[in-house]
């Protein structure tokens, strides 16, 4: 249980709660608005709320260290996995694997399409969303140019399938790390509950994508066409991407060891942050002269963003407003888990598709914690957050970074613009279906007592 | 998720696309390793002769090698006899007389049908006197004229335990001698040894490219990363061919792309770590000529100069 969860907040007058909530919402508007830098918006909001909190005697200044202290492990996971992913990425392991798999499709449109979808899913699960999306988008562009396919179906598939991949493990995405840390979900449990639904959500996405792009790709190809495609694909030699076999093997070993470390962390009495930092340190140990470069590539923007966000949540939580909100949510649902799962799913998914899933997760974590403190079972609610915050990214072109990168690549490299309406018709449909299935999945898991106790 | 900046996305996308694009290279055959069957060992009677003889003996031990020994300086006759004894076989060629040493060596190489000339550097001069600034006239002339590779033994050091255990093949820019140099490296590397193809991003070269680009387009930027990618692209077929040769020949191989200071540092390893540098000498090309000459003058290791043209 995190430290702040044990602190009861004295409820402030309504106007103070409202004022703090308003500043938080304005900050989130800033985060969502493209004119502001997300990190600057978060730090600005944190600064304003800190000043308000101290001047209105909501909390004492040293309390802000408590706000940050509870989430130090999140920073550890971000830094450790960031280093590990950078070193592994530099080894060319994922470029090599992706080209190897894509080459095995011999360029056939249907096989290629589904392989790209599966790769997006798997790479995001292991590599996190940004590096995986960048690799897949560039691969799609190069292959599509060579085979004369339209990149649009492929890139939109990458954007959407990536969000299913982000659900798979504890370390697949930042919302997972935040929620998993707050709920103290062990890695294996995370995998047991999340991964099956991640696969199901991928299948749902594939069905819709296949239907939507039924006329955009030559799904059936003649023998002659297949032969010509195979010849062109044979020109790609994935082994040429391997500059040093041992570096590749070493990176794979460290990555696998870290994943195993995550899986056995609880058994070893260690935290996920320790395992991530150990993996990152092992990667640095072999990084040679590029240690400095690698450390410099740690995403300080994300870390500062989180710092601002955790301060904002801490400040608002101090007013008691999130406890109040949790009570209203419980009242609205009349204490029914079925209603709560549905309510939180829809709210979190829609909010994530508009704002950003990180602030949504950060805001919802204390609310879920407060709801569970009222005696309701926490497990279905935590899983609701995990699934809905990640899948919410499919809702709009700005819903997740995979969509942003894929649509940007499509515009820049192919000159194809995908508008909001067009994207929402595709992504929104997939999101709606996935959320319906997510609610059904969690309700069933809960009803049959299949959700592991936390 | 906090988005990376557009600049970061652009850079990452470009780098990643370039990686995928450059592996569209079609069928590449493995480098066919070249091993000498006949070499000429030219001796000058200096303290470096022992090392040259040691290298020849090591080569002879590994394969059926016919060694012809030429005493190209008046003081080197005894060294030639000793060399034959140490190598265990071979023949001493008669000295052609008063010709310049380089003419004697070239004539002997031709008459003995040598596929490689092994000689100390500087030839006929004391290394300590000349210092690292010069390789000496004989070496300069041979580098300009020799039709076969020269294995230049630079300092009177002991040869390492396993000669040619680790070979570096540094290349700057495009180079027509690169394929032959790689073939020689693959042929000479010790069983279970290692070859590093070292693509060097030369400072001066970078400056030239940058100036040229800026004169065409003031906004153009040739970053070291872009030049590294260009170097990788230019040599991707050689890389793949060496990789295949490594698999077939059971030696380790890796590609490194380094800026000049790091490349120099890499080549400056002790002999126990790096046992041979192979220089690809593309003769009319000043950039590669200059680089190979630099290697000959400053390398701690023996340097195999593989000429083209």
XYZ file of C-alpha atoms in Angstrom:
763
model
C 0.000 0.000 0.000
C 1.519 3.320 -0.930
C 2.187 5.899 1.732
C -0.410 8.411 0.675
C -3.132 5.800 0.626
C -2.659 5.576 4.376
C -3.048 9.321 4.813
C -6.596 10.467 5.303
C -7.272 13.842 3.791
C -9.168 16.466 5.680
C -11.973 17.525 3.380
C -11.602 21.175 2.415
C -14.526 23.542 1.752
C -16.303 22.970 -1.537
C -14.898 26.089 -3.204
C -11.332 24.989 -2.525
C -12.021 21.518 -3.884
C -13.671 23.077 -6.928
C -10.829 25.523 -7.479
C -8.155 22.832 -7.308
C -10.181 20.564 -9.610
C -10.599 23.451 -12.046
C -6.853 24.114 -12.176
C -6.281 20.391 -12.714
C -8.808 20.321 -15.563
C -7.271 23.435 -17.124
C -3.874 21.749 -16.917
C -5.305 18.710 -18.683
C -6.709 20.963 -21.390
C -3.197 22.351 -21.729
C -1.823 18.819 -21.907
C -4.329 17.922 -24.605
C -3.865 21.152 -26.580
C -1.174 20.951 -29.177
C -0.113 24.561 -28.667
C 1.302 23.691 -25.244
C 4.084 21.313 -24.484
C 2.639 18.601 -22.278
C 5.508 18.702 -19.821
C 5.401 22.471 -19.522
C 1.632 22.353 -18.983
C 2.018 19.708 -16.263
C 4.843 21.553 -14.487
C 2.950 24.843 -14.698
C -0.178 23.245 -13.243
C 1.895 21.655 -10.499
C 3.504 25.007 -9.675
C 0.178 26.838 -9.473
C -1.441 24.134 -7.336
C 1.549 24.006 -4.991
C 1.386 27.748 -4.413
C -2.399 27.529 -3.916
C -2.057 24.573 -1.551
C 0.536 26.269 0.640
C -1.106 29.702 0.657
C -4.563 28.276 1.409
C -3.064 26.027 4.132
C -4.318 22.870 2.397
C -0.934 21.282 3.024
C 2.527 22.300 4.175
C 5.263 22.679 1.622
C 7.243 19.560 2.746
C 4.147 17.476 1.950
C 4.950 17.761 -1.755
C 7.911 15.450 -1.130
C 5.428 12.890 0.161
C 3.393 13.303 -3.050
C 6.482 12.479 -5.089
C 7.937 9.875 -2.742
C 5.137 7.392 -3.227
C 5.830 7.167 -6.957
C 9.615 7.025 -6.939
C 9.371 3.430 -8.150
C 7.614 4.615 -11.325
C 10.611 6.825 -12.085
C 12.893 3.826 -11.533
C 10.928 1.723 -13.994
C 10.859 4.499 -16.600
C 14.613 5.146 -16.372
C 15.618 1.478 -16.265
C 13.412 0.339 -19.132
C 14.286 3.476 -21.114
C 17.997 2.626 -20.993
C 17.361 -1.025 -21.754
C 15.115 -0.249 -24.705
C 17.630 2.238 -26.115
C 20.548 -0.197 -25.921
C 18.459 -3.038 -27.340
C 17.200 -0.760 -30.105
C 20.752 0.252 -31.021
C 21.748 -3.394 -31.375
C 19.308 -3.676 -34.290
C 17.611 -6.690 -32.703
C 14.083 -5.531 -33.407
C 14.859 -4.227 -36.889
C 16.378 -7.587 -37.672
C 13.472 -9.593 -36.245
C 10.846 -7.478 -37.969
C 12.555 -7.734 -41.359
C 13.075 -11.457 -40.893
C 9.380 -12.005 -40.201
C 8.133 -9.664 -42.918
C 10.432 -11.311 -45.461
C 8.937 -14.678 -44.552
C 5.538 -13.422 -45.818
C 7.065 -13.306 -49.323
C 5.245 -10.018 -49.826
C 1.732 -11.437 -50.033
C -0.651 -8.654 -49.085
C -2.797 -10.591 -46.628
C 0.101 -12.296 -44.883
C 2.094 -9.088 -44.806
C -0.822 -7.144 -43.352
C -1.471 -9.602 -40.545
C 2.244 -9.977 -39.845
C 2.616 -6.232 -39.456
C -0.349 -6.233 -37.073
C 1.104 -9.095 -35.034
C 4.524 -7.442 -34.969
C 3.042 -4.162 -33.758
C 1.277 -6.017 -30.979
C 4.339 -8.028 -29.935
C 6.900 -5.242 -30.243
C 4.841 -2.785 -28.202
C 4.402 -5.475 -25.542
C 8.170 -5.846 -25.232
C 9.596 -2.525 -26.388
C 6.883 -0.033 -25.347
C 4.870 2.017 -27.761
C 7.181 4.745 -29.112
C 10.209 2.732 -30.309
C 8.003 -0.104 -31.537
C 5.763 2.216 -33.560
C 8.756 3.995 -35.096
C 10.300 0.701 -36.224
C 7.048 -0.626 -37.650
C 6.113 2.619 -39.418
C 9.500 2.826 -41.129
C 9.368 -0.855 -42.072
C 5.902 -0.433 -43.564
C 6.987 2.554 -45.657
C 10.038 0.794 -47.082
C 8.198 -2.454 -47.828
C 5.142 -0.726 -49.293
C 7.316 1.370 -51.600
C 9.107 -1.715 -52.793
C 5.955 -3.758 -53.340
C 3.733 -0.889 -54.531
C 1.171 -1.282 -51.770
C -0.707 1.616 -50.261
C 0.845 2.259 -46.826
C -2.421 3.579 -45.390
C -3.999 0.261 -44.306
C -0.710 -0.891 -42.838
C 0.068 2.288 -40.908
C -3.444 2.578 -39.509
C -3.187 -1.060 -38.476
C 0.108 -0.343 -36.713
C -1.489 2.603 -34.890
C -4.421 0.535 -33.657
C -2.792 -2.824 -32.971
C -0.104 -1.072 -30.935
C -2.728 -0.088 -28.368
C -3.676 -3.746 -27.897
C 0.005 -4.596 -27.450
C 0.274 -1.905 -24.772
C -2.037 -3.944 -22.539
C -0.001 -7.143 -22.477
C 2.495 -6.727 -19.637
C 3.188 -4.577 -16.617
C 6.040 -2.877 -18.490
C 4.352 -2.448 -21.889
C 3.264 1.093 -21.214
C 3.392 3.914 -18.711
C -0.266 3.646 -17.616
C 0.363 -0.034 -16.835
C 3.414 0.835 -14.763
C 1.462 3.505 -12.865
C -1.626 1.383 -12.259
C 0.340 -1.796 -11.659
C 2.534 -0.016 -9.128
C -0.389 1.631 -7.349
C -2.348 -1.624 -7.181
C 0.780 -3.692 -6.499
C -0.080 -6.116 -9.279
C 2.646 -8.762 -9.719
C 4.024 -9.107 -13.241
C 2.746 -12.653 -13.736
C -0.735 -11.753 -12.548
C -0.699 -8.814 -14.901
C 0.194 -11.123 -17.745
C -2.463 -13.684 -16.759
C -5.306 -11.200 -16.768
C -4.196 -8.688 -19.386
C -2.559 -10.787 -22.077
C -5.607 -12.935 -22.963
C -7.755 -9.862 -23.368
C -4.996 -8.076 -25.284
C -5.054 -10.914 -27.808
C -8.829 -10.775 -28.001
C -8.802 -7.000 -28.512
C -6.260 -7.531 -31.290
C -8.557 -10.015 -33.003
C -11.436 -7.542 -32.776
C -9.234 -4.858 -34.316
C -8.069 -7.192 -37.083
C -11.617 -8.105 -38.058
C -12.662 -4.453 -38.308
C -9.442 -3.431 -40.093
C -9.777 -6.278 -42.590
C -13.356 -5.238 -43.324
C -12.532 -1.531 -43.567
C -9.634 -2.086 -45.966
C -11.310 -4.831 -47.982
C -10.926 -2.769 -51.167
C -7.589 -1.118 -50.412
C -5.260 -4.099 -50.667
C -5.053 -6.990 -53.133
C -6.089 -9.622 -50.601
C -6.103 -12.327 -53.272
C -3.172 -12.496 -55.631
C -2.434 -14.692 -58.633
C 0.504 -17.090 -58.778
C 2.395 -14.737 -61.105
C 1.864 -11.802 -58.783
C 3.010 -13.884 -55.836
C 6.136 -14.956 -57.666
C 7.014 -11.373 -58.571
C 6.420 -10.239 -54.991
C 8.541 -13.056 -53.607
C 11.387 -12.023 -55.887
C 11.204 -8.440 -54.700
C 11.031 -9.467 -51.049
C 14.011 -11.769 -51.523
C 16.083 -8.655 -52.247
C 15.790 -7.716 -48.577
C 18.439 -9.404 -46.519
C 17.709 -9.018 -42.787
C 21.102 -10.393 -41.801
C 22.735 -7.294 -43.255
C 21.154 -5.433 -40.313
C 23.263 -7.427 -37.880
C 26.481 -5.522 -37.345
C 27.689 -7.572 -34.442
C 26.181 -10.952 -33.680
C 27.321 -10.923 -30.052
C 25.881 -7.504 -29.349
C 22.589 -8.761 -30.727
C 22.674 -11.914 -28.626
C 23.771 -9.988 -25.538
C 20.922 -7.491 -25.926
C 18.413 -10.296 -26.322
C 19.787 -12.063 -23.242
C 19.608 -8.914 -21.085
C 16.082 -8.209 -22.310
C 14.893 -11.742 -21.605
C 16.635 -11.743 -18.212
C 14.899 -8.469 -17.312
C 11.492 -9.855 -18.328
C 12.187 -12.952 -16.217
C 13.292 -10.639 -13.413
C 9.942 -8.835 -13.637
C 8.170 -12.178 -13.502
C 10.054 -13.335 -10.417
C 10.392 -9.948 -8.693
C 7.768 -10.672 -6.074
C 9.242 -14.082 -5.338
C 12.656 -12.466 -4.897
C 11.239 -9.777 -2.645
C 12.302 -7.069 -5.095
C 10.472 -4.196 -6.721
C 9.858 -3.766 -10.445
C 11.922 -0.583 -10.315
C 14.921 -2.520 -9.026
C 14.603 -5.091 -11.811
C 14.240 -2.363 -14.453
C 17.275 -0.507 -13.104
C 19.264 -3.764 -12.943
C 18.377 -4.455 -16.594
C 19.325 -0.894 -17.518
C 22.612 -1.156 -15.614
C 23.430 -4.471 -17.319
C 22.772 -2.823 -20.661
C 25.022 0.116 -19.724
C 27.744 -2.259 -18.589
C 28.170 -3.400 -22.167
C 27.426 -0.065 -23.808
C 31.152 0.816 -23.963
C 31.790 4.416 -24.935
C 28.142 5.116 -25.609
C 27.232 5.089 -21.894
C 26.921 8.871 -21.816
C 24.869 8.932 -25.024
C 22.560 6.255 -23.697
C 22.036 7.989 -20.364
C 21.349 11.220 -22.205
C 18.616 9.460 -24.145
C 16.643 8.735 -20.968
C 13.359 10.472 -21.565
C 13.631 13.395 -19.167
C 10.574 14.969 -20.784
C 8.478 12.058 -19.550
C 10.085 12.114 -16.122
C 9.426 15.837 -15.680
C 5.918 15.349 -17.008
C 5.327 12.679 -14.383
C 6.800 14.861 -11.683
C 4.328 17.606 -12.549
C 1.475 15.159 -12.812
C 2.142 13.463 -9.490
C 2.322 16.854 -7.808
C -0.986 17.885 -9.387
C -2.697 14.697 -8.241
C -1.151 15.003 -4.780
C -2.313 18.614 -4.429
C -5.853 17.876 -5.603
C -6.046 14.733 -3.478
C -5.070 16.821 -0.435
C -8.273 18.818 -0.748
C -10.306 15.625 -0.353
C -11.980 16.238 -3.695
C -10.989 12.882 -5.174
C -12.427 11.099 -2.121
C -15.594 13.107 -2.600
C -15.674 12.195 -6.280
C -15.162 8.523 -5.426
C -18.150 8.662 -3.070
C -20.303 10.195 -5.804
C -19.231 7.488 -8.232
C -20.120 4.761 -5.710
C -23.483 6.411 -5.044
C -24.192 6.732 -8.760
C -23.455 3.075 -9.291
C -25.324 2.162 -6.095
C -22.332 0.096 -5.070
C -22.718 -2.243 -8.009
C -19.431 -3.532 -9.412
C -21.135 -4.222 -12.741
C -22.166 -0.594 -13.027
C -18.815 0.660 -11.748
C -16.839 -1.367 -14.280
C -19.023 -0.085 -17.110
C -18.911 3.499 -15.860
C -15.141 3.560 -15.312
C -14.471 1.789 -18.621
C -16.436 4.236 -20.705
C -15.199 7.294 -18.824
C -11.527 6.239 -18.855
C -11.596 5.207 -22.511
C -13.276 8.394 -23.718
C -11.091 10.607 -21.525
C -7.937 8.790 -22.680
C -8.848 9.272 -26.298
C -9.238 13.021 -25.805
C -6.654 14.011 -23.203
C -3.897 11.464 -22.767
C -4.017 8.166 -20.974
C -1.333 9.101 -18.446
C -3.156 11.973 -16.723
C -6.356 9.941 -16.912
C -4.669 7.001 -15.210
C -3.002 9.295 -12.681
C -6.336 10.903 -11.787
C -8.292 7.664 -11.703
C -5.795 5.807 -9.496
C -6.676 7.688 -6.272
C -10.375 7.532 -7.171
C -10.253 3.745 -7.564
C -8.217 3.484 -4.381
C -10.855 5.504 -2.526
C -13.669 3.432 -4.017
C -12.003 0.245 -2.884
C -11.437 1.765 0.556
C -15.201 1.980 0.854
C -15.332 -1.807 0.923
C -15.901 -2.586 -2.731
C -13.538 -5.107 -4.388
C -10.621 -3.302 -6.014
C -9.523 -5.964 -8.521
C -12.102 -5.439 -11.310
C -11.674 -1.680 -11.049
C -7.890 -1.739 -11.402
C -8.186 -3.979 -14.452
C -10.843 -1.696 -15.870
C -8.378 1.152 -15.674
C -5.599 -0.844 -17.331
C -7.728 -1.942 -20.280
C -9.697 1.250 -20.803
C -6.782 3.682 -20.511
C -4.787 1.797 -23.157
C -7.610 1.029 -25.572
C -8.861 4.608 -25.314
C -5.987 5.562 -27.572
C -7.852 4.087 -30.537
C -10.645 6.627 -30.259
C -9.096 9.667 -31.927
C -6.045 10.542 -34.037
C -4.441 12.060 -30.929
C -5.571 9.356 -28.543
C -2.252 7.569 -28.419
C 1.282 8.157 -29.532
C 1.065 5.218 -31.947
C -1.747 6.998 -33.805
C 0.155 10.298 -33.791
C 3.339 8.714 -35.197
C 1.549 6.528 -37.759
C -0.587 9.377 -39.096
C 2.415 11.706 -39.185
C 4.413 9.105 -41.130
C 1.547 8.633 -43.560
C 1.330 12.368 -44.178
C 5.068 12.987 -44.392
C 6.184 9.969 -46.364
C 3.126 9.259 -48.522
C 1.322 12.602 -48.549
C -1.875 10.939 -47.290
C -3.939 12.902 -44.802
C -6.316 10.997 -42.542
C -8.892 13.353 -41.050
C -10.522 13.151 -37.643
C -13.842 11.901 -39.014
C -12.247 9.160 -41.062
C -10.090 8.057 -38.161
C -12.900 8.142 -35.610
C -15.086 6.034 -37.916
C -12.411 3.354 -37.884
C -10.738 3.754 -34.486
C -13.949 4.711 -32.709
C -15.700 1.581 -33.979
C -12.832 -0.587 -32.854
C -12.664 1.199 -29.496
C -16.412 0.805 -28.915
C -16.262 -2.908 -29.660
C -13.143 -3.417 -27.563
C -14.652 -1.595 -24.585
C -17.850 -3.655 -24.780
C -15.752 -6.809 -24.807
C -13.531 -5.471 -22.015
C -16.531 -4.842 -19.793
C -17.906 -8.319 -20.559
C -14.486 -9.900 -19.943
C -14.013 -8.248 -16.566
C -17.604 -8.874 -15.455
C -17.212 -12.564 -16.322
C -13.800 -12.841 -14.711
C -15.193 -11.215 -11.580
C -18.376 -13.263 -11.582
C -16.406 -16.514 -11.836
C -13.871 -15.317 -9.277
C -11.043 -15.558 -11.816
C -9.424 -12.220 -11.006
C -6.408 -12.845 -8.762
C -6.664 -11.187 -5.362
C -4.394 -8.197 -4.911
C 1.779 9.229 -23.656
C 4.122 12.177 -23.826
C 5.001 12.578 -27.458
C 8.560 12.875 -28.661
C 9.187 16.094 -30.566
C 8.587 16.171 -34.310
C 12.325 16.522 -34.832
C 12.976 13.380 -32.806
C 10.301 11.467 -34.705
C 11.708 12.658 -38.036
C 15.215 11.653 -37.078
C 14.171 8.256 -35.715
C 11.976 7.542 -38.743
C 14.697 8.520 -41.206
C 17.329 6.460 -39.431
C 15.063 3.458 -39.232
C 13.954 3.739 -42.869
C 17.557 4.038 -44.010
C 18.356 0.860 -42.090
C 15.596 -1.052 -43.846
C 16.328 0.485 -47.252
C 19.970 -0.415 -47.220
C 19.294 -4.107 -46.716
C 17.480 -4.264 -50.053
C 20.673 -5.541 -51.610
C 19.697 -8.696 -53.455
C 21.913 -11.744 -53.511
C 25.395 -11.276 -52.077
C 28.051 -13.967 -52.292
C 30.436 -14.636 -49.455
C 33.906 -13.174 -49.757
C 36.232 -15.831 -51.141
C 39.168 -15.873 -48.709
C 42.580 -15.307 -50.312
C 45.544 -17.099 -48.822
C 49.009 -16.725 -50.269
C 50.730 -19.813 -51.583
C 53.974 -18.004 -52.483
C 55.399 -15.006 -50.680
C 58.523 -12.968 -50.928
C 60.248 -12.121 -47.671
C 62.494 -9.112 -48.255
C 65.068 -8.527 -45.527
C 67.222 -5.484 -44.866
C 69.529 -6.685 -42.077
C 67.793 -4.471 -39.492
C 66.455 -5.455 -36.085
C 63.009 -5.666 -37.696
C 64.006 -8.702 -39.768
C 63.346 -11.015 -36.856
C 59.727 -9.906 -36.672
C 59.220 -10.208 -40.437
C 60.718 -13.685 -40.349
C 58.504 -14.603 -37.413
C 55.420 -13.507 -39.338
C 56.514 -15.509 -42.380
C 57.161 -18.553 -40.194
C 53.738 -18.250 -38.597
C 52.111 -18.015 -42.023
C 54.111 -20.982 -43.299
C 53.048 -23.037 -40.303
C 49.387 -22.461 -41.075
C 49.430 -23.356 -44.743
C 51.540 -24.878 -47.418
C 53.474 -21.729 -48.172
C 56.451 -21.303 -50.426
C 58.690 -18.578 -49.052
C 61.349 -16.911 -51.171
C 63.784 -14.815 -49.211
C 65.546 -11.834 -50.704
C 68.484 -10.185 -49.008
C 67.961 -6.800 -50.563
C 70.663 -5.041 -48.543
C 74.341 -6.002 -48.262
C 74.002 -6.690 -44.527
C 71.032 -8.982 -44.849
C 72.558 -12.149 -46.317
C 73.058 -13.758 -42.925
C 69.555 -12.782 -41.893
C 68.240 -14.498 -45.031
C 70.005 -17.743 -44.124
C 68.693 -17.517 -40.569
C 65.198 -16.873 -41.897
C 65.215 -20.040 -43.980
C 66.308 -21.977 -40.916
C 63.522 -20.481 -38.808
C 60.817 -20.932 -41.404
C 61.942 -24.479 -42.070
C 61.731 -24.305 -45.850
C 62.069 -21.871 -48.733
C 64.798 -20.562 -50.939
C 67.108 -17.583 -50.867
C 66.933 -15.573 -54.067
C 70.143 -14.193 -55.515
C 70.509 -10.473 -55.086
C 70.273 -8.761 -58.464
C 73.167 -6.467 -57.660
C 73.304 -2.686 -57.530
C 69.701 -1.907 -58.346
C 67.689 0.128 -55.892
C 66.099 -2.008 -53.175
C 62.578 -1.362 -54.482
C 63.555 -2.496 -57.981
C 65.214 -5.595 -56.544
C 62.118 -6.422 -54.525
C 59.702 -5.878 -57.411
C 61.854 -7.968 -59.750
C 62.172 -10.745 -57.166
C 58.439 -10.720 -56.545
C 57.795 -11.069 -60.238
C 60.355 -13.798 -60.777
C 59.191 -15.822 -57.786
C 55.520 -15.235 -58.675
C 54.975 -14.053 -55.143
C 51.389 -13.222 -54.220
C 52.493 -11.116 -51.301
C 55.631 -9.248 -50.270
C 56.572 -9.261 -46.617
C 59.070 -6.628 -45.572
C 60.128 -4.383 -42.695
C 59.356 -0.689 -42.653
C 61.260 1.564 -43.092
C 63.271 -0.643 -45.394
C 67.031 -0.437 -45.096
C 66.794 2.386 -42.604
C 66.720 2.365 -38.867
C 63.219 2.871 -37.554
C 64.415 4.786 -34.504
C 66.284 7.272 -36.709
C 63.475 7.955 -39.152
C 60.696 7.895 -36.588
C 57.008 7.684 -37.348
C 56.996 10.628 -39.796
C 58.219 8.597 -42.732
C 57.876 5.086 -44.046
C 60.986 5.454 -46.179
C 61.463 5.616 -49.926
C 61.358 1.869 -50.539
C 57.973 1.489 -48.920
C 56.648 4.599 -50.686
C 57.714 3.285 -54.077
C 56.414 -0.219 -53.419
C 53.097 1.154 -52.273
C 52.883 3.082 -55.508
C 53.983 0.283 -57.806
C 53.594 -3.152 -56.312
C 50.963 -5.251 -58.082
C 50.693 -7.587 -55.093
C 49.848 -6.863 -51.446
C 52.603 -5.735 -49.092
C 52.725 -6.994 -45.559
C 54.642 -4.243 -43.820
C 56.167 -4.992 -40.438
C 56.698 -1.658 -38.833
C 58.507 -2.033 -35.541
C 60.968 -4.508 -34.134
C 58.340 -5.921 -31.793
C 57.692 -9.515 -30.923
C 54.868 -11.086 -32.856
C 51.904 -11.906 -30.680
C 51.097 -15.456 -29.540
C 48.610 -16.086 -32.320
C 49.377 -13.952 -35.352
C 46.326 -12.588 -37.185
C 43.973 -13.503 -34.363
C 42.267 -10.123 -34.650
C 42.319 -8.177 -37.885
C 40.984 -4.670 -38.488
C 39.981 -3.505 -41.951
C 39.565 0.290 -41.779
C 37.918 2.031 -44.731
C 37.322 5.686 -45.441
C 34.778 6.514 -48.104
C 34.191 4.281 -51.098
C 37.138 2.149 -52.015
C 37.719 -0.143 -55.002
C 40.347 -2.141 -53.144
C 37.950 -2.923 -50.310
C 36.719 -6.259 -51.668
C 40.230 -7.591 -52.267
C 41.364 -6.323 -48.880
C 38.451 -8.121 -47.247
C 39.324 -11.309 -49.132
C 42.896 -11.135 -47.849
C 41.707 -10.437 -44.319
C 39.340 -13.410 -44.487
C 42.163 -15.578 -45.778
C 44.704 -14.516 -43.171
C 42.554 -14.451 -40.049
C 43.504 -17.196 -37.594
C 41.010 -20.011 -37.077
C 38.444 -18.792 -34.535
C 39.843 -15.269 -34.870
C 38.047 -12.046 -35.546
C 37.746 -9.403 -38.236
C 36.416 -5.897 -37.651
C 35.313 -3.936 -40.681
C 35.920 -0.406 -39.435
C 34.178 2.346 -41.380
C 35.944 5.551 -40.472
C 34.155 8.854 -40.494
C 37.119 11.063 -41.222
C 36.984 14.594 -39.851
C 38.434 16.177 -42.968
C 36.081 14.219 -45.195
C 33.146 15.303 -43.056
C 34.235 18.936 -43.333
C 34.529 18.666 -47.128
C 31.092 17.150 -47.500
C 29.592 19.719 -45.174
C 31.193 22.610 -47.075
C 30.098 21.191 -50.412
C 26.533 20.694 -49.255
C 26.348 24.135 -47.714
C 27.605 25.721 -50.905
C 24.696 24.067 -52.751
C 22.063 24.535 -50.073
C 22.811 26.737 -47.026
C 20.160 24.869 -45.015
C 21.619 21.467 -45.760
C 23.090 19.642 -42.813
C 25.378 16.660 -43.115
C 25.357 15.340 -39.583
C 27.823 12.665 -38.498
C 24.809 10.339 -38.152
C 23.803 10.956 -41.778
C 27.357 10.339 -42.946
C 27.568 7.193 -40.827
C 24.387 5.969 -42.493
C 25.840 6.812 -45.913
C 29.027 4.901 -45.088
C 27.030 1.897 -43.939
C 24.976 2.028 -47.112
C 28.059 2.285 -49.315
C 29.584 -0.794 -47.722
C 26.533 -2.902 -46.940
C 27.324 -5.499 -49.614
C 30.880 -5.844 -48.365
C 29.540 -6.173 -44.815
C 27.132 -8.917 -45.810
C 29.770 -10.712 -47.895
C 32.194 -10.664 -44.952
C 29.446 -11.821 -42.625
C 28.815 -14.818 -44.883
C 32.538 -15.522 -45.103
C 32.714 -15.434 -41.301
C 29.972 -18.028 -41.017
C 31.619 -20.246 -43.612
C 35.130 -19.739 -42.235
C 34.178 -20.001 -38.543
C 35.645 -16.695 -37.507
C 33.995 -13.830 -35.692
C 33.107 -10.693 -37.578
C 31.616 -7.324 -36.754
C 31.011 -3.990 -38.403
C 31.943 -0.803 -36.577
C 31.323 2.747 -37.692
C 33.463 5.225 -35.796
C 34.413 8.863 -35.993
C 38.092 9.432 -36.626
C 39.310 9.859 -33.018
C 37.497 6.700 -31.879
C 38.706 4.782 -34.939
C 42.292 5.844 -34.236
C 41.892 4.763 -30.640
C 40.528 1.415 -31.793
C 43.484 0.834 -34.100
C 45.890 1.858 -31.368
C 45.278 -1.327 -29.391
C 48.291 -3.336 -28.230
C 49.473 -6.102 -30.511
C 48.040 -8.739 -28.188
C 44.562 -7.329 -28.848
C 44.843 -6.355 -32.488
C 47.321 -8.275 -34.581
C 46.968 -6.935 -38.124
C 45.612 -3.895 -39.920
C 44.565 -4.375 -43.530
C 44.729 -1.215 -45.621
C 42.753 -1.034 -48.862
C 44.856 1.099 -51.215
C 42.747 2.552 -53.999
C 45.668 4.080 -55.847
C 44.367 7.107 -57.664
C 42.169 8.026 -54.720
C 43.959 10.540 -52.527
C 41.709 10.075 -49.525
C 42.275 6.333 -49.242
C 45.948 6.616 -50.221
C 46.501 9.154 -47.494
C 44.719 7.007 -44.959
C 46.679 3.840 -45.781
C 49.964 5.744 -45.646
C 48.921 7.069 -42.275
C 48.211 3.517 -41.084
C 51.619 2.311 -42.286
C 53.403 5.132 -40.516
C 51.561 5.049 -37.230
C 50.197 1.558 -36.758
C 51.596 -0.547 -33.942
C 50.582 -3.608 -35.900
C 51.902 -5.067 -39.126
C 49.905 -3.555 -41.987
C 48.816 -5.486 -45.044
C 48.470 -3.054 -47.928
C 46.163 -4.433 -50.608
C 46.422 -2.364 -53.783
C 43.938 -1.659 -56.546
C 44.923 0.014 -59.781
